[in-house]
Amino acid sequence: MTPRLPAAVRLVEVGPRDGLQNEKAPVPTAVKVGLIDLLGDAGFPAIEATAFVSPKWVPQMADAAEVMARIRRRPGVRYPVLTPNLKGFEAALAARADEVAVFVAASETFSQRNINCSIAESLERARPVFAAALANGVRVRGYVSCVLGCPYEGDVDAGRVAEIAAALHAMGAYEVSLGDTIGTGTAGRTQALIERVAGRVPVGLLAGHFHDTYGQALANVYAALQVGVATFDCSVAGLGGCPYAKGATGNVASEDVVYLLHGLGIATGVDMTKLRIAGRFISRALDRPPVSRVARALDASDPLPEGAGAS
């Protein structure tokens, strides 16, 4: 019997933040703003816009406040920003952010290498952010990274992932995104993980965040759909990577996810042509082709009009 799939899926576009944060060359603020606006035009209900983090550690996000001031905010679209601590939250609040995100790794070694603290300490750091967000009417999204593998420890215990997800949910996260940061997950392991986590957090409050290092991201999206997940993170043109995970490629490409979902008859609200325009815009700005196979195939068979997506 074929599993019942959701009629609609909510896509969270993470390219402007997760996709661009590790670019070595500075991406102009105008390009970031243009990309976010084009993604809004394409129909994404949520676009992760930037991160309020130390410019010393993430120089690409040093213009976070300016980005938030210049984007064209569309009614009904949310523009979440990453805020790893209370200082970041206060800066985000000043920039009129209405949704923030906090990260916790499911690997002790990754947590130490990435944010210089233990998993328990990272959860404690998140508590003041949740408290301040609640006091200011700001929604908080939780991320758990390395849920299906760690570059230092290998396999990650699903029970630990479930505990962290439950802790974030208990603090007030309206949704918890499960991130396969190094892209080692497979369909069977993805389903087993989600079923384990769903024992602690309702599956309707879980999202999938898959990287495509081993070419398994789309298979993992489909596997997650089969066990009830209806929210997925994706990155236009396949932007991204992880500086702490050697060889880790970007998030699954938004174009490929939309193609998969529309082929299954699942509504996303995203217009493929407008998404391709956004992908062309950022790919030209970065002077490289999109990673998305769908974008490459469509560009070859049905090229966009010259000038589409130009800044």
Short mmCIF file of C-alpha atoms in Angstrom, two decimals:
data_model
loop_
_atom_site.label_atom_id
_atom_site.label_comp_id
_atom_site.label_asym_id
_atom_site.label_seq_id
_atom_site.Cartn_x
_atom_site.Cartn_y
_atom_site.Cartn_z
CA MET A 1 0.00 0.00 0.00
CA THR A 2 1.40 3.41 -1.01
CA PRO A 3 1.85 5.79 1.95
CA ARG A 4 -0.48 8.76 1.93
CA LEU A 5 1.43 11.91 1.02
CA PRO A 6 0.47 15.43 2.13
CA ALA A 7 -1.62 17.54 -0.25
CA ALA A 8 0.61 20.55 0.33
CA VAL A 9 4.12 21.18 1.59
CA ARG A 10 5.63 24.29 3.14
CA LEU A 11 9.06 25.15 1.77
CA VAL A 12 11.53 27.27 3.74
CA GLU A 13 14.05 28.86 1.38
CA VAL A 14 17.42 29.03 3.16
CA GLY A 15 19.70 30.11 0.30
CA PRO A 16 20.18 33.76 1.34
CA ARG A 17 21.50 32.71 4.76
CA ASP A 18 22.59 29.08 4.88
CA GLY A 19 23.50 29.13 1.21
CA LEU A 20 25.58 32.30 1.16
CA GLN A 21 27.15 32.37 4.62
CA ASN A 22 30.21 30.35 3.61
CA GLU A 23 30.99 32.17 0.37
CA LYS A 24 34.60 33.30 0.60
CA ALA A 25 34.21 36.43 -1.54
CA PRO A 26 31.89 39.10 -0.11
CA VAL A 27 28.44 39.03 -1.68
CA PRO A 28 27.18 42.62 -2.11
CA THR A 29 24.22 43.59 0.04
CA ALA A 30 22.30 44.59 -3.08
CA VAL A 31 22.69 41.06 -4.45
CA LYS A 32 21.40 39.52 -1.22
CA VAL A 33 18.43 41.88 -1.17
CA GLY A 34 17.70 41.22 -4.84
CA LEU A 35 17.80 37.46 -4.27
CA ILE A 36 15.42 37.64 -1.29
CA ASP A 37 12.99 39.79 -3.24
CA LEU A 38 13.05 37.41 -6.22
CA LEU A 39 12.43 34.44 -3.94
CA GLY A 40 9.48 36.28 -2.43
CA ASP A 41 8.16 36.86 -5.95
CA ALA A 42 8.51 33.11 -6.60
CA GLY A 43 6.04 32.32 -3.81
CA PHE A 44 8.05 30.98 -0.88
CA PRO A 45 6.14 31.42 2.39
CA ALA A 46 9.36 31.66 4.41
CA ILE A 47 12.79 32.95 3.36
CA GLU A 48 15.67 32.72 5.80
CA ALA A 49 17.14 36.14 5.15
CA THR A 50 20.34 36.49 7.16
CA ALA A 51 22.07 35.84 10.48
CA PHE A 52 22.82 38.15 13.38
CA VAL A 53 26.16 36.64 14.31
CA SER A 54 29.66 37.91 15.01
CA PRO A 55 31.19 39.32 11.80
CA LYS A 56 34.51 38.02 13.08
CA TRP A 57 33.29 34.43 12.69
CA VAL A 58 30.84 34.86 9.80
CA PRO A 59 31.94 37.96 7.85
CA GLN A 60 29.48 37.23 5.04
CA MET A 61 26.60 38.10 7.39
CA ALA A 62 28.06 41.41 8.63
CA ASP A 63 25.40 43.36 6.71
CA ALA A 64 22.45 41.62 8.39
CA ALA A 65 20.76 44.80 9.62
CA GLU A 66 21.11 46.50 6.24
CA VAL A 67 19.69 43.47 4.44
CA MET A 68 16.64 43.46 6.72
CA ALA A 69 16.17 47.21 6.21
CA ARG A 70 16.26 46.97 2.42
CA ILE A 71 14.26 43.85 1.55
CA ARG A 72 10.76 44.25 0.17
CA ARG A 73 8.61 42.47 2.74
CA ARG A 74 5.70 40.74 1.07
CA PRO A 75 2.46 40.26 3.05
CA GLY A 76 2.17 36.72 4.32
CA VAL A 77 5.86 35.93 3.88
CA ARG A 78 8.10 35.37 6.89
CA TYR A 79 11.78 36.32 6.90
CA PRO A 80 13.40 34.32 9.73
CA VAL A 81 16.96 35.14 10.81
CA LEU A 82 19.52 33.13 12.72
CA THR A 83 20.21 34.37 16.27
CA PRO A 84 22.60 32.12 18.22
CA ASN A 85 22.48 34.18 21.42
CA LEU A 86 20.68 37.02 23.19
CA LYS A 87 22.91 39.69 21.65
CA GLY A 88 21.99 38.41 18.19
CA PHE A 89 18.32 38.34 19.11
CA GLU A 90 18.38 41.95 20.31
CA ALA A 91 19.98 43.02 17.04
CA ALA A 92 17.38 41.06 15.08
CA LEU A 93 14.56 42.63 17.07
CA ALA A 94 15.95 46.09 16.30
CA ALA A 95 15.90 45.10 12.62
CA ARG A 96 12.18 44.22 12.89
CA ALA A 97 12.59 40.46 12.60
CA ASP A 98 9.35 38.63 13.36
CA GLU A 99 10.91 35.17 13.47
CA VAL A 100 14.30 33.89 14.63
CA ALA A 101 16.09 30.55 14.56
CA VAL A 102 18.44 28.87 17.02
CA PHE A 103 20.82 25.99 16.33
CA VAL A 104 21.87 23.04 18.46
CA ALA A 105 24.13 20.24 17.20
CA ALA A 106 23.37 16.59 17.92
CA SER A 107 27.11 15.84 18.09
CA GLU A 108 29.25 16.89 21.06
CA THR A 109 32.39 17.22 18.94
CA PHE A 110 30.65 19.21 16.23
CA SER A 111 29.17 21.51 18.86
CA GLN A 112 32.59 22.16 20.36
CA ARG A 113 34.22 22.75 16.95
CA ASN A 114 31.37 24.90 15.64
CA ILE A 115 30.27 27.03 18.62
CA ASN A 116 32.85 26.18 21.30
CA CYS A 117 30.44 24.67 23.81
CA SER A 118 28.74 21.41 24.71
CA ILE A 119 25.25 20.42 23.62
CA ALA A 120 23.94 21.12 27.12
CA GLU A 121 25.59 24.53 27.15
CA SER A 122 24.15 25.39 23.73
CA LEU A 123 20.66 24.57 24.99
CA GLU A 124 21.22 26.82 28.00
CA ARG A 125 22.39 29.63 25.70
CA ALA A 126 19.13 29.26 23.78
CA ARG A 127 16.89 29.74 26.83
CA PRO A 128 17.28 33.54 27.07
CA VAL A 129 16.55 33.82 23.34
CA PHE A 130 13.30 31.90 23.76
CA ALA A 131 12.34 33.99 26.79
CA ALA A 132 13.04 37.27 25.00
CA ALA A 133 11.23 36.09 21.88
CA LEU A 134 8.14 35.14 23.88
CA ALA A 135 8.16 38.52 25.62
CA ASN A 136 8.34 40.30 22.26
CA GLY A 137 5.91 38.17 20.29
CA VAL A 138 8.60 36.71 18.02
CA ARG A 139 8.37 33.13 16.80
CA VAL A 140 11.35 30.80 17.27
CA ARG A 141 12.33 27.95 14.98
CA GLY A 142 14.72 25.31 16.26
CA TYR A 143 17.40 23.62 14.19
CA VAL A 144 19.19 20.41 15.11
CA SER A 145 22.30 19.81 13.00
CA CYS A 146 24.22 16.57 12.32
CA VAL A 147 21.09 14.47 12.89
CA LEU A 148 22.19 11.66 10.54
CA GLY A 149 25.94 11.90 10.84
CA CYS A 150 28.87 13.92 12.14
CA PRO A 151 32.18 14.60 10.35
CA TYR A 152 34.03 13.81 13.59
CA GLU A 153 31.94 11.15 15.34
CA GLY A 154 30.30 9.30 12.44
CA ASP A 155 26.80 8.00 13.15
CA VAL A 156 24.69 10.03 15.58
CA ASP A 157 22.34 8.45 18.10
CA ALA A 158 18.70 9.04 17.12
CA GLY A 159 17.70 9.08 20.78
CA ARG A 160 19.98 12.06 21.38
CA VAL A 161 18.43 13.88 18.42
CA ALA A 162 14.97 13.21 19.85
CA GLU A 163 16.01 14.58 23.25
CA ILE A 164 17.39 17.78 21.75
CA ALA A 165 14.34 18.28 19.54
CA ALA A 166 12.08 17.76 22.54
CA ALA A 167 14.09 20.28 24.57
CA LEU A 168 13.76 22.92 21.85
CA HIS A 169 10.04 22.22 21.53
CA ALA A 170 9.60 22.49 25.30
CA MET A 171 11.36 25.88 25.30
CA GLY A 172 8.86 27.15 22.75
CA ALA A 173 10.08 26.28 19.26
CA TYR A 174 7.03 26.22 16.99
CA GLU A 175 8.91 23.92 14.63
CA VAL A 176 12.12 21.87 14.74
CA SER A 177 14.15 21.38 11.56
CA LEU A 178 16.23 18.20 11.46
CA GLY A 179 19.44 18.85 9.55
CA ASP A 180 21.53 16.25 7.75
CA THR A 181 24.46 18.66 7.77
CA ILE A 182 26.98 16.44 6.00
CA GLY A 183 24.49 14.70 3.72
CA THR A 184 25.23 11.10 4.73
CA GLY A 185 21.63 10.13 5.45
CA THR A 186 19.71 7.53 3.47
CA ALA A 187 15.99 7.02 3.05
CA GLY A 188 15.72 4.20 5.58
CA ARG A 189 17.76 6.01 8.22
CA THR A 190 15.78 9.20 7.58
CA GLN A 191 12.47 7.45 8.24
CA ALA A 192 13.81 5.70 11.32
CA LEU A 193 15.08 8.99 12.72
CA ILE A 194 11.83 10.87 12.09
CA GLU A 195 9.78 8.09 13.66
CA ARG A 196 12.05 8.20 16.72
CA VAL A 197 11.88 11.99 17.04
CA ALA A 198 8.12 11.97 16.43
CA GLY A 199 7.81 9.98 19.65
CA ARG A 200 8.87 13.18 21.46
CA VAL A 201 7.74 15.98 19.12
CA PRO A 202 4.60 15.75 16.93
CA VAL A 203 5.59 14.98 13.34
CA GLY A 204 3.57 17.97 12.16
CA LEU A 205 6.06 20.20 13.97
CA LEU A 206 9.12 18.67 12.28
CA ALA A 207 10.90 19.82 9.14
CA GLY A 208 13.54 18.16 6.97
CA HIS A 209 16.82 19.88 6.08
CA PHE A 210 18.88 17.69 3.75
CA HIS A 211 22.27 18.23 2.14
CA ASP A 212 23.13 16.40 -1.07
CA THR A 213 26.74 15.32 -0.49
CA TYR A 214 26.00 11.68 -1.36
CA GLY A 215 23.19 12.43 -3.80
CA GLN A 216 20.53 11.26 -1.36
CA ALA A 217 18.73 14.50 -0.52
CA LEU A 218 15.71 14.06 -2.80
CA ALA A 219 15.33 10.43 -1.73
CA ASN A 220 15.38 11.62 1.87
CA VAL A 221 12.74 14.27 1.14
CA TYR A 222 10.49 11.60 -0.34
CA ALA A 223 11.16 9.25 2.57
CA ALA A 224 10.27 12.00 5.04
CA LEU A 225 7.07 12.76 3.14
CA GLN A 226 6.05 9.13 3.56
CA VAL A 227 6.20 9.37 7.34
CA GLY A 228 4.30 12.63 7.66
CA VAL A 229 6.80 15.49 7.33
CA ALA A 230 5.29 18.39 5.35
CA THR A 231 7.90 21.14 5.77
CA PHE A 232 11.30 21.15 4.08
CA ASP A 233 14.23 23.53 3.88
CA CYS A 234 15.80 24.04 0.46
CA SER A 235 18.33 26.34 -1.17
CA VAL A 236 17.97 28.09 -4.52
CA ALA A 237 20.48 26.83 -7.10
CA GLY A 238 21.79 24.38 -4.49
CA LEU A 239 23.78 27.05 -2.65
CA GLY A 240 25.62 26.22 0.52
CA GLY A 241 27.90 23.84 2.35
CA CYS A 242 29.37 23.39 5.79
CA PRO A 243 32.83 24.77 6.64
CA TYR A 244 33.19 22.24 9.47
CA ALA A 245 32.35 19.22 7.31
CA LYS A 246 34.89 18.53 4.58
CA GLY A 247 33.22 17.78 1.25
CA ALA A 248 29.71 18.64 2.45
CA THR A 249 27.77 20.16 -0.41
CA GLY A 250 24.89 22.58 -0.27
CA ASN A 251 21.33 22.03 0.78
CA VAL A 252 19.09 20.21 -1.62
CA ALA A 253 18.32 22.59 -4.51
CA SER A 254 14.96 24.33 -4.32
CA GLU A 255 14.32 23.75 -8.03
CA ASP A 256 14.79 19.99 -7.60
CA VAL A 257 12.50 19.81 -4.56
CA VAL A 258 9.77 21.81 -6.30
CA TYR A 259 10.02 19.57 -9.37
CA LEU A 260 9.70 16.46 -7.20
CA LEU A 261 6.75 17.79 -5.22
CA HIS A 262 4.84 19.11 -8.22
CA GLY A 263 5.42 15.78 -9.95
CA LEU A 264 3.73 14.10 -7.00
CA GLY A 265 0.77 16.48 -7.23
CA ILE A 266 1.77 18.21 -3.98
CA ALA A 267 1.12 21.96 -3.81
CA THR A 268 3.98 24.29 -2.79
CA GLY A 269 2.81 27.73 -3.91
CA VAL A 270 6.18 28.18 -5.64
CA ASP A 271 6.34 29.22 -9.29
CA MET A 272 9.11 27.27 -11.05
CA THR A 273 9.81 29.92 -13.68
CA LYS A 274 10.19 32.66 -11.07
CA LEU A 275 12.34 30.34 -8.97
CA ARG A 276 14.59 29.76 -11.99
CA ILE A 277 14.88 33.52 -12.41
CA ALA A 278 16.08 33.79 -8.82
CA GLY A 279 18.52 30.93 -9.40
CA ARG A 280 19.89 32.57 -12.53
CA PHE A 281 20.29 35.87 -10.69
CA ILE A 282 22.39 34.46 -7.86
CA SER A 283 24.34 32.06 -10.09
CA ARG A 284 25.40 34.92 -12.33
CA ALA A 285 26.29 37.05 -9.32
CA LEU A 286 28.53 34.25 -8.03
CA ASP A 287 29.83 33.49 -11.53
CA ARG A 288 29.06 29.78 -11.50
CA PRO A 289 26.30 27.49 -12.76
CA PRO A 290 23.51 26.29 -10.46
CA VAL A 291 23.98 22.93 -8.76
CA SER A 292 20.31 22.13 -9.39
CA ARG A 293 19.94 19.47 -12.06
CA VAL A 294 16.41 20.62 -12.82
CA ALA A 295 17.59 24.19 -13.38
CA ARG A 296 20.32 23.02 -15.74
CA ALA A 297 17.95 20.75 -17.67
CA LEU A 298 15.28 23.41 -18.00
CA ASP A 299 17.81 26.06 -19.01
CA ALA A 300 18.94 23.74 -21.81
CA SER A 301 15.46 22.78 -23.02
CA ASP A 302 13.45 25.89 -22.15
CA PRO A 303 15.83 28.83 -21.68
CA LEU A 304 14.61 31.87 -19.80
CA PRO A 305 14.33 35.11 -21.75
CA GLU A 306 17.61 37.03 -21.76
CA GLY A 307 17.51 39.62 -19.03
CA ALA A 308 15.23 37.60 -16.74
CA GLY A 309 16.51 37.96 -13.22
CA ALA A 310 18.93 40.74 -14.09
CA SER A 311 19.74 43.13 -11.29
#
